[in-house]
């Protein structure tokens, strides 16, 4: 009888379980708030328990240095953008500077940008006026040369007529001399006069050619006034655009760092575990300043399963949850389901022990069993994750068989 009863007990099935500690948390994870660069707390705008909205300021850091750098790089970028707009206007031969929309938008928030734009307009106008004056002076010299040409042409015509008369008189005098009716001196004087008139006529013609050459040179200079200005503007514009590209990167970094002096909430939630409470206190880079517990998020249990037990846990398994912070007599155990098993282990910073985070979901029907009891984030939970059923005999024999297998292997 006793033997039969013992055998019967030995073959009775028993459910196994992986027992792990855990805590109540939210499904989307609590957000830890930190700052990538650190700084000095200038204003602490929330307290523990405050409800905050996404984007709401939480802490404001001292932004005097980052603000000055942001302003300096922003102003430098505005100067380069305005200069580039002026150079493009010169290159295109425009009559006015067309500033980009980006610069005009900056003008709305920074009056100094308007001053920069006005300075570039003034520079463009003065340079245009200087070129126009230079062109007018060159045109005046062309007009003067054209007047000289008209004068030289008149002189050449006069010398041409005079030369014709002298040649006629010389021909008559030569006939008289041959007839011995005039002297040799008279003939020589007329020949010298004919040579002199031709020389003066030739000089007038050369003067016309020189004046025409000067006009061509002056017209070339007029064309060069604008072309040189455009070429110089193109070369300078290439340098300015390169500088704009570099400064744009610096300005983006400076603006981002200045914006980050205001630490904002990443989501709707409740402030918890606020670390920084004193104005002027140092905020270290990447230090957790507070936590934001999400609002209207489903509560789950996050169990810390030992590394040696993780092979027994998989998604979909049933878990029994015991809330040790609540009254054990009036609070029932709730059933849950393994929702997610972490792919890698995590090390507890406090105990330096490794574990696998396992998320367990609780249905609304199970939560309703708590009645008046209320779960809070961070509440401790004892978790029993149900494993395969084994008999009492298997529980007794399994360790012995494992030991024998290891001995045989050795």
Coordinates of C-alpha atoms in Angstrom, one line a residue:
X1 CA 0.0 0.0 0.0
X2 CA 2.8 2.4 1.0
X3 CA 4.8 1.4 -2.1
X4 CA 1.8 2.0 -4.3
X5 CA 1.1 5.3 -2.8
X6 CA 4.7 6.4 -3.2
X7 CA 4.7 5.3 -6.8
X8 CA 1.5 7.2 -7.4
X9 CA 3.0 10.4 -5.8
X10 CA 6.2 10.0 -7.8
X11 CA 4.2 10.1 -11.1
X12 CA 2.0 13.1 -10.2
X13 CA 2.6 16.0 -12.6
X14 CA 3.8 19.3 -11.1
X15 CA 4.1 22.7 -12.9
X16 CA 7.5 24.3 -12.9
X17 CA 8.2 28.0 -12.7
X18 CA 11.0 30.5 -13.2
X19 CA 10.9 32.8 -10.2
X20 CA 12.2 36.3 -10.8
X21 CA 11.9 39.7 -9.2
X22 CA 10.4 42.5 -11.3
X23 CA 8.6 45.8 -11.1
X24 CA 5.6 47.6 -12.6
X25 CA 6.6 49.8 -15.5
X26 CA 5.0 51.2 -18.7
X27 CA 5.1 49.5 -22.1
X28 CA 6.9 52.2 -24.0
X29 CA 9.6 52.6 -21.3
X30 CA 10.3 55.4 -18.9
X31 CA 12.3 58.2 -20.6
X32 CA 15.5 59.2 -18.9
X33 CA 16.2 62.9 -19.4
X34 CA 19.9 63.9 -19.8
X35 CA 21.9 66.5 -21.7
X36 CA 24.7 65.6 -24.2
X37 CA 27.0 68.5 -23.3
X38 CA 26.2 69.4 -19.7
X39 CA 26.3 72.9 -18.2
X40 CA 25.0 75.0 -15.3
X41 CA 21.4 74.9 -14.2
X42 CA 19.9 78.4 -14.6
X43 CA 16.3 77.5 -14.0
X44 CA 14.5 74.3 -12.8
X45 CA 11.0 74.5 -14.2
X46 CA 9.4 71.3 -12.8
X47 CA 9.1 69.2 -9.7
X48 CA 8.5 65.6 -9.0
X49 CA 4.9 64.7 -9.8
X50 CA 4.3 67.5 -12.3
X51 CA 2.5 66.5 -15.4
X52 CA 4.3 67.8 -18.5
X53 CA 3.5 67.9 -22.2
X54 CA 5.7 66.9 -25.2
X55 CA 8.2 69.8 -25.9
X56 CA 7.5 71.5 -22.5
X57 CA 10.7 73.1 -21.0
X58 CA 12.0 71.1 -18.0
X59 CA 15.4 72.7 -17.1
X60 CA 17.1 75.8 -18.6
X61 CA 20.8 75.8 -18.6
X62 CA 23.0 78.9 -18.6
X63 CA 23.2 79.8 -22.3
X64 CA 25.3 82.9 -22.3
X65 CA 28.3 81.3 -24.0
X66 CA 26.3 79.2 -26.4
X67 CA 24.0 82.1 -27.2
X68 CA 27.0 84.4 -27.9
X69 CA 28.6 81.8 -30.2
X70 CA 25.2 81.2 -32.0
X71 CA 24.7 85.0 -32.5
X72 CA 28.3 85.4 -33.7
X73 CA 28.1 82.6 -36.3
X74 CA 24.6 83.6 -37.3
X75 CA 25.8 87.2 -37.9
X76 CA 28.8 86.0 -39.8
X77 CA 26.6 83.9 -42.0
X78 CA 24.3 86.8 -42.7
X79 CA 27.2 88.9 -43.8
X80 CA 28.4 86.3 -46.2
X81 CA 24.9 85.7 -47.6
X82 CA 24.5 89.5 -48.2
X83 CA 27.9 89.8 -49.8
X84 CA 27.2 86.8 -52.1
X85 CA 23.9 88.5 -53.1
X86 CA 25.8 91.7 -54.0
X87 CA 28.4 89.8 -56.0
X88 CA 25.7 87.9 -57.9
X89 CA 24.1 91.2 -58.8
X90 CA 27.4 92.5 -60.2
X91 CA 28.0 89.3 -62.1
X92 CA 24.6 89.4 -63.7
X93 CA 24.9 93.1 -64.5
X94 CA 21.7 93.8 -62.4
X95 CA 20.7 97.3 -61.4
X96 CA 19.8 96.2 -57.8
X97 CA 20.8 93.5 -55.2
X98 CA 18.2 90.7 -54.9
X99 CA 18.7 89.3 -51.4
X100 CA 17.7 85.6 -50.8
X101 CA 14.5 84.8 -48.8
X102 CA 16.6 83.2 -46.0
X103 CA 18.3 86.5 -45.4
X104 CA 15.1 88.5 -45.5
X105 CA 13.6 86.0 -42.9
X106 CA 16.6 86.6 -40.7
X107 CA 16.0 90.3 -40.9
X108 CA 12.6 89.8 -39.2
X109 CA 14.3 88.5 -36.0
X110 CA 17.6 90.4 -36.1
X111 CA 17.8 94.1 -36.8
X112 CA 21.5 93.9 -37.4
X113 CA 20.8 91.8 -40.6
X114 CA 18.9 94.8 -42.0
X115 CA 22.0 97.0 -41.4
X116 CA 24.2 94.4 -43.2
X117 CA 21.8 94.4 -46.2
X118 CA 21.8 98.2 -46.3
X119 CA 25.6 98.2 -46.2
X120 CA 25.8 95.8 -49.1
X121 CA 23.2 97.9 -51.1
X122 CA 25.4 101.0 -50.5
X123 CA 28.5 99.2 -51.6
X124 CA 26.8 98.0 -54.7
X125 CA 25.5 101.5 -55.5
X126 CA 28.9 103.1 -54.9
X127 CA 30.7 100.6 -57.0
X128 CA 28.1 101.0 -59.8
X129 CA 28.4 104.7 -59.7
X130 CA 32.2 104.5 -59.8
X131 CA 32.0 102.3 -62.9
X132 CA 29.5 104.6 -64.5
X133 CA 31.8 107.6 -63.8
X134 CA 34.7 105.8 -65.3
X135 CA 32.6 104.9 -68.4
X136 CA 31.5 108.6 -68.7
X137 CA 35.1 109.8 -68.5
X138 CA 36.1 107.3 -71.2
X139 CA 33.2 108.3 -73.4
X140 CA 34.2 112.0 -73.0
X141 CA 37.7 111.1 -74.2
X142 CA 36.2 109.3 -77.1
X143 CA 34.1 112.4 -78.0
X144 CA 37.3 114.5 -77.7
X145 CA 39.2 112.2 -80.0
X146 CA 36.3 112.3 -82.5
X147 CA 36.4 116.1 -82.4
X148 CA 40.1 115.9 -83.1
X149 CA 39.5 113.6 -86.0
X150 CA 37.0 116.1 -87.5
X151 CA 39.6 118.8 -87.1
X152 CA 42.4 116.7 -88.6
X153 CA 40.2 115.7 -91.5
X154 CA 39.5 119.4 -92.1
X155 CA 43.2 120.2 -92.0
X156 CA 43.9 117.3 -94.4
X157 CA 41.3 118.6 -96.9
X158 CA 42.8 122.1 -96.7
X159 CA 46.3 120.8 -97.2
X160 CA 45.1 118.7 -100.1
X161 CA 43.6 121.7 -101.9
X162 CA 46.7 123.8 -101.0
X163 CA 48.9 121.1 -102.4
X164 CA 47.0 121.1 -105.7
X165 CA 47.4 124.8 -106.1
X166 CA 51.1 124.7 -105.2
X167 CA 51.6 121.9 -107.8
X168 CA 49.9 123.9 -110.5
X169 CA 51.9 127.0 -109.7
X170 CA 55.1 124.9 -109.6
X171 CA 54.3 123.5 -113.1
X172 CA 53.8 127.0 -114.5
X173 CA 57.0 128.3 -112.8
X174 CA 59.0 125.4 -114.2
X175 CA 57.8 126.2 -117.7
X176 CA 58.7 129.9 -117.2
X177 CA 62.1 128.9 -115.9
X178 CA 62.7 126.7 -119.0
X179 CA 61.8 129.8 -121.1
X180 CA 64.2 131.8 -118.9
X181 CA 61.4 134.0 -117.8
X182 CA 61.9 133.4 -114.1
X183 CA 64.7 132.7 -111.7
X184 CA 65.9 129.5 -110.1
X185 CA 65.3 130.8 -106.6
X186 CA 61.6 131.2 -107.4
X187 CA 61.4 127.6 -108.7
X188 CA 63.2 126.2 -105.6
X189 CA 60.9 128.2 -103.3
X190 CA 57.8 126.7 -104.9
X191 CA 59.3 123.2 -104.7
X192 CA 60.0 123.6 -101.0
X193 CA 56.5 124.9 -100.5
X194 CA 55.0 121.8 -102.3
X195 CA 57.0 119.5 -100.1
X196 CA 56.0 121.3 -96.9
X197 CA 52.3 121.2 -97.8
X198 CA 52.5 117.4 -98.5
X199 CA 54.3 116.9 -95.2
X200 CA 51.5 118.8 -93.3
X201 CA 48.9 116.8 -95.2
X202 CA 50.6 113.6 -94.2
X203 CA 50.8 114.7 -90.5
X204 CA 47.1 115.4 -90.5
X205 CA 46.4 112.0 -91.9
X206 CA 48.6 110.4 -89.2
X207 CA 46.8 112.3 -86.5
X208 CA 43.5 110.9 -87.7
X209 CA 44.8 107.4 -87.6
X210 CA 46.2 108.0 -84.1
X211 CA 42.9 109.4 -82.9
X212 CA 41.0 106.4 -84.3
X213 CA 43.4 104.0 -82.5
X214 CA 42.8 105.9 -79.3
X215 CA 39.0 105.6 -79.8
X216 CA 39.3 101.8 -80.3
X217 CA 41.4 101.6 -77.1
X218 CA 38.9 103.7 -75.1
X219 CA 36.0 101.6 -76.3
X220 CA 37.9 98.5 -75.2
X221 CA 38.4 100.0 -71.8
X222 CA 34.7 100.7 -71.5
X223 CA 33.9 97.1 -72.3
X224 CA 36.6 96.0 -69.7
X225 CA 35.0 98.1 -67.0
X226 CA 32.0 95.8 -66.8
X227 CA 33.7 92.6 -67.8
X228 CA 36.5 93.1 -65.2
X229 CA 33.9 93.8 -62.5
X230 CA 31.9 90.7 -63.4
X231 CA 35.1 88.5 -63.6
X232 CA 36.3 89.8 -60.2
X233 CA 32.8 89.3 -58.7
X234 CA 32.7 85.7 -60.0
X235 CA 36.1 84.9 -58.5
X236 CA 35.2 86.5 -55.1
X237 CA 31.7 84.8 -55.2
X238 CA 33.3 81.4 -55.4
X239 CA 35.4 82.1 -52.3
X240 CA 32.4 83.5 -50.5
X241 CA 30.1 80.6 -51.3
X242 CA 32.8 78.2 -50.0
X243 CA 33.0 80.2 -46.8
X244 CA 29.1 80.2 -46.6
X245 CA 29.2 76.4 -46.8
X246 CA 31.7 76.1 -43.9
X247 CA 30.0 78.7 -41.7
X248 CA 26.6 77.2 -42.3
X249 CA 27.9 74.0 -40.7
X250 CA 29.3 75.9 -37.7
X251 CA 26.1 77.9 -37.4
X252 CA 24.0 74.8 -37.4
X253 CA 26.1 73.3 -34.6
X254 CA 26.1 76.5 -32.6
X255 CA 22.3 76.9 -33.0
X256 CA 21.7 73.3 -31.9
X257 CA 23.9 73.8 -28.8
X258 CA 22.1 77.0 -28.0
X259 CA 18.7 75.3 -28.5
X260 CA 19.7 72.5 -26.2
X261 CA 20.2 74.9 -23.3
X262 CA 16.5 74.4 -22.8
X263 CA 15.9 70.7 -21.9
X264 CA 12.4 69.7 -23.0
X265 CA 10.2 66.8 -22.4
X266 CA 10.2 64.2 -25.2
X267 CA 6.6 63.1 -24.5
X268 CA 3.6 63.7 -22.3
X269 CA 4.2 62.3 -18.9
X270 CA 4.8 62.7 -15.2
X271 CA 8.1 64.0 -13.7
X272 CA 9.9 61.5 -11.5
X273 CA 13.2 61.2 -9.7
X274 CA 14.3 64.8 -10.3
X275 CA 18.0 64.9 -9.6
X276 CA 18.9 68.5 -10.1
X277 CA 17.2 70.7 -7.6
X278 CA 19.6 73.6 -7.0
X279 CA 20.1 76.7 -9.2
X280 CA 23.7 77.0 -10.3
X281 CA 24.4 73.3 -9.8
X282 CA 26.6 71.6 -12.4
X283 CA 24.9 69.3 -14.9
X284 CA 27.3 66.6 -16.1
X285 CA 27.1 65.4 -19.7
X286 CA 24.8 62.4 -20.2
X287 CA 23.8 62.4 -16.5
X288 CA 20.2 61.4 -15.8
X289 CA 18.5 64.5 -14.6
X290 CA 15.0 63.1 -14.2
X291 CA 12.6 60.5 -15.6
X292 CA 9.4 61.1 -17.5
X293 CA 6.8 58.4 -16.9
X294 CA 4.5 58.3 -20.0
X295 CA 0.8 59.2 -19.6
X296 CA -2.0 56.9 -20.8
X297 CA 0.4 54.1 -21.4
X298 CA -0.4 50.5 -20.7
X299 CA 1.2 49.1 -17.4
X300 CA 3.3 46.0 -17.8
X301 CA 5.7 44.1 -15.5
X302 CA 9.4 43.9 -16.3
X303 CA 10.9 40.8 -14.8
X304 CA 14.7 40.3 -14.2
X305 CA 15.2 36.7 -15.3
X306 CA 18.5 35.1 -14.3
X307 CA 20.9 34.2 -17.1
X308 CA 20.8 30.5 -16.1
X309 CA 17.0 30.5 -16.4
X310 CA 16.5 32.4 -19.7
X311 CA 16.4 29.2 -21.8
X312 CA 13.2 28.2 -20.0
X313 CA 11.4 31.5 -21.0
X314 CA 9.8 32.3 -24.3
X315 CA 7.2 34.6 -25.7
X316 CA 3.6 33.6 -24.9
X317 CA 4.3 31.8 -21.7
X318 CA 1.9 32.3 -18.7
X319 CA 3.2 34.1 -15.7
X320 CA 1.7 34.6 -12.2
X321 CA 2.3 37.9 -10.6
X322 CA 2.3 38.7 -6.9
X323 CA 2.4 42.4 -5.9
X324 CA 4.4 42.3 -2.7
X325 CA 3.7 46.0 -1.9
X326 CA 0.0 45.4 -1.7
X327 CA -2.0 43.7 1.1
X328 CA -1.4 39.9 0.5
X329 CA -4.7 39.0 2.1
X330 CA -6.9 41.2 -0.1
X331 CA -4.8 41.3 -3.3
X332 CA -5.1 38.3 -5.6
X333 CA -2.3 37.0 -7.8
X334 CA -2.8 38.1 -11.4
X335 CA -2.1 36.1 -14.6
X336 CA 0.0 37.6 -17.3
X337 CA 1.6 36.6 -20.6
X338 CA 5.2 36.9 -21.6
X339 CA 5.2 39.7 -24.2
X340 CA 8.8 40.1 -25.0
X341 CA 12.1 38.5 -24.1
X342 CA 15.2 40.7 -24.5
X343 CA 17.7 39.6 -27.1
X344 CA 20.7 40.4 -24.9
X345 CA 21.4 40.5 -21.2
X346 CA 21.6 43.7 -19.1
X347 CA 23.9 44.3 -16.1
X348 CA 22.4 45.9 -13.0
X349 CA 24.6 48.9 -12.2
X350 CA 23.9 48.7 -8.5
X351 CA 24.5 44.9 -8.0
X352 CA 26.6 44.3 -11.1
X353 CA 24.5 41.2 -11.7
X354 CA 23.5 40.2 -15.2
X355 CA 19.9 39.4 -16.1
X356 CA 17.5 39.3 -19.1
X357 CA 14.6 41.8 -19.1
X358 CA 11.4 40.0 -19.8
X359 CA 8.2 42.1 -20.4
X360 CA 4.9 40.6 -19.1
X361 CA 1.5 42.0 -20.3
X362 CA -1.5 42.0 -18.0
X363 CA -5.0 42.0 -19.6
X364 CA -7.7 44.5 -18.5
X365 CA -9.7 41.6 -17.2
X366 CA -6.9 40.6 -14.9
X367 CA -6.3 44.2 -13.7
X368 CA -10.0 44.5 -12.8
X369 CA -9.5 41.8 -10.2
X370 CA -7.5 44.3 -8.1
X371 CA -10.7 46.3 -7.5
X372 CA -9.7 49.3 -5.4
X373 CA -6.0 48.5 -5.3
X374 CA -3.9 50.7 -7.7
X375 CA -0.7 49.8 -9.4
X376 CA 2.1 52.4 -9.6
X377 CA 5.2 52.5 -11.7
X378 CA 8.2 51.1 -9.8
X379 CA 6.0 48.8 -7.6
X380 CA 7.9 45.5 -6.8
X381 CA 6.5 42.3 -8.2
X382 CA 7.3 38.6 -7.6
X383 CA 7.0 36.9 -11.0
X384 CA 6.4 33.1 -11.5
X385 CA 6.9 32.3 -15.2
X386 CA 5.2 28.9 -15.8
X387 CA 7.4 26.3 -17.4
X388 CA 6.8 22.7 -18.6
X389 CA 5.1 20.2 -16.2
X390 CA 7.3 17.4 -14.7
X391 CA 6.6 14.6 -12.2
X392 CA 8.1 14.5 -8.7
X393 CA 10.2 11.6 -9.8
X394 CA 11.6 13.6 -12.7
X395 CA 12.5 16.4 -10.3
X396 CA 14.4 13.9 -8.2
X397 CA 16.0 11.9 -11.0
X398 CA 16.9 14.8 -13.4
X399 CA 19.8 16.2 -11.2
X400 CA 21.2 12.7 -10.8
X401 CA 21.1 11.9 -14.5
X402 CA 22.7 15.2 -15.4
X403 CA 25.5 14.4 -13.0
X404 CA 26.0 11.0 -14.5
X405 CA 26.1 12.4 -18.0
X406 CA 28.8 14.9 -17.0
X407 CA 30.8 12.2 -15.3
X408 CA 30.6 10.0 -18.4
X409 CA 31.7 12.9 -20.6
X410 CA 34.7 13.5 -18.5

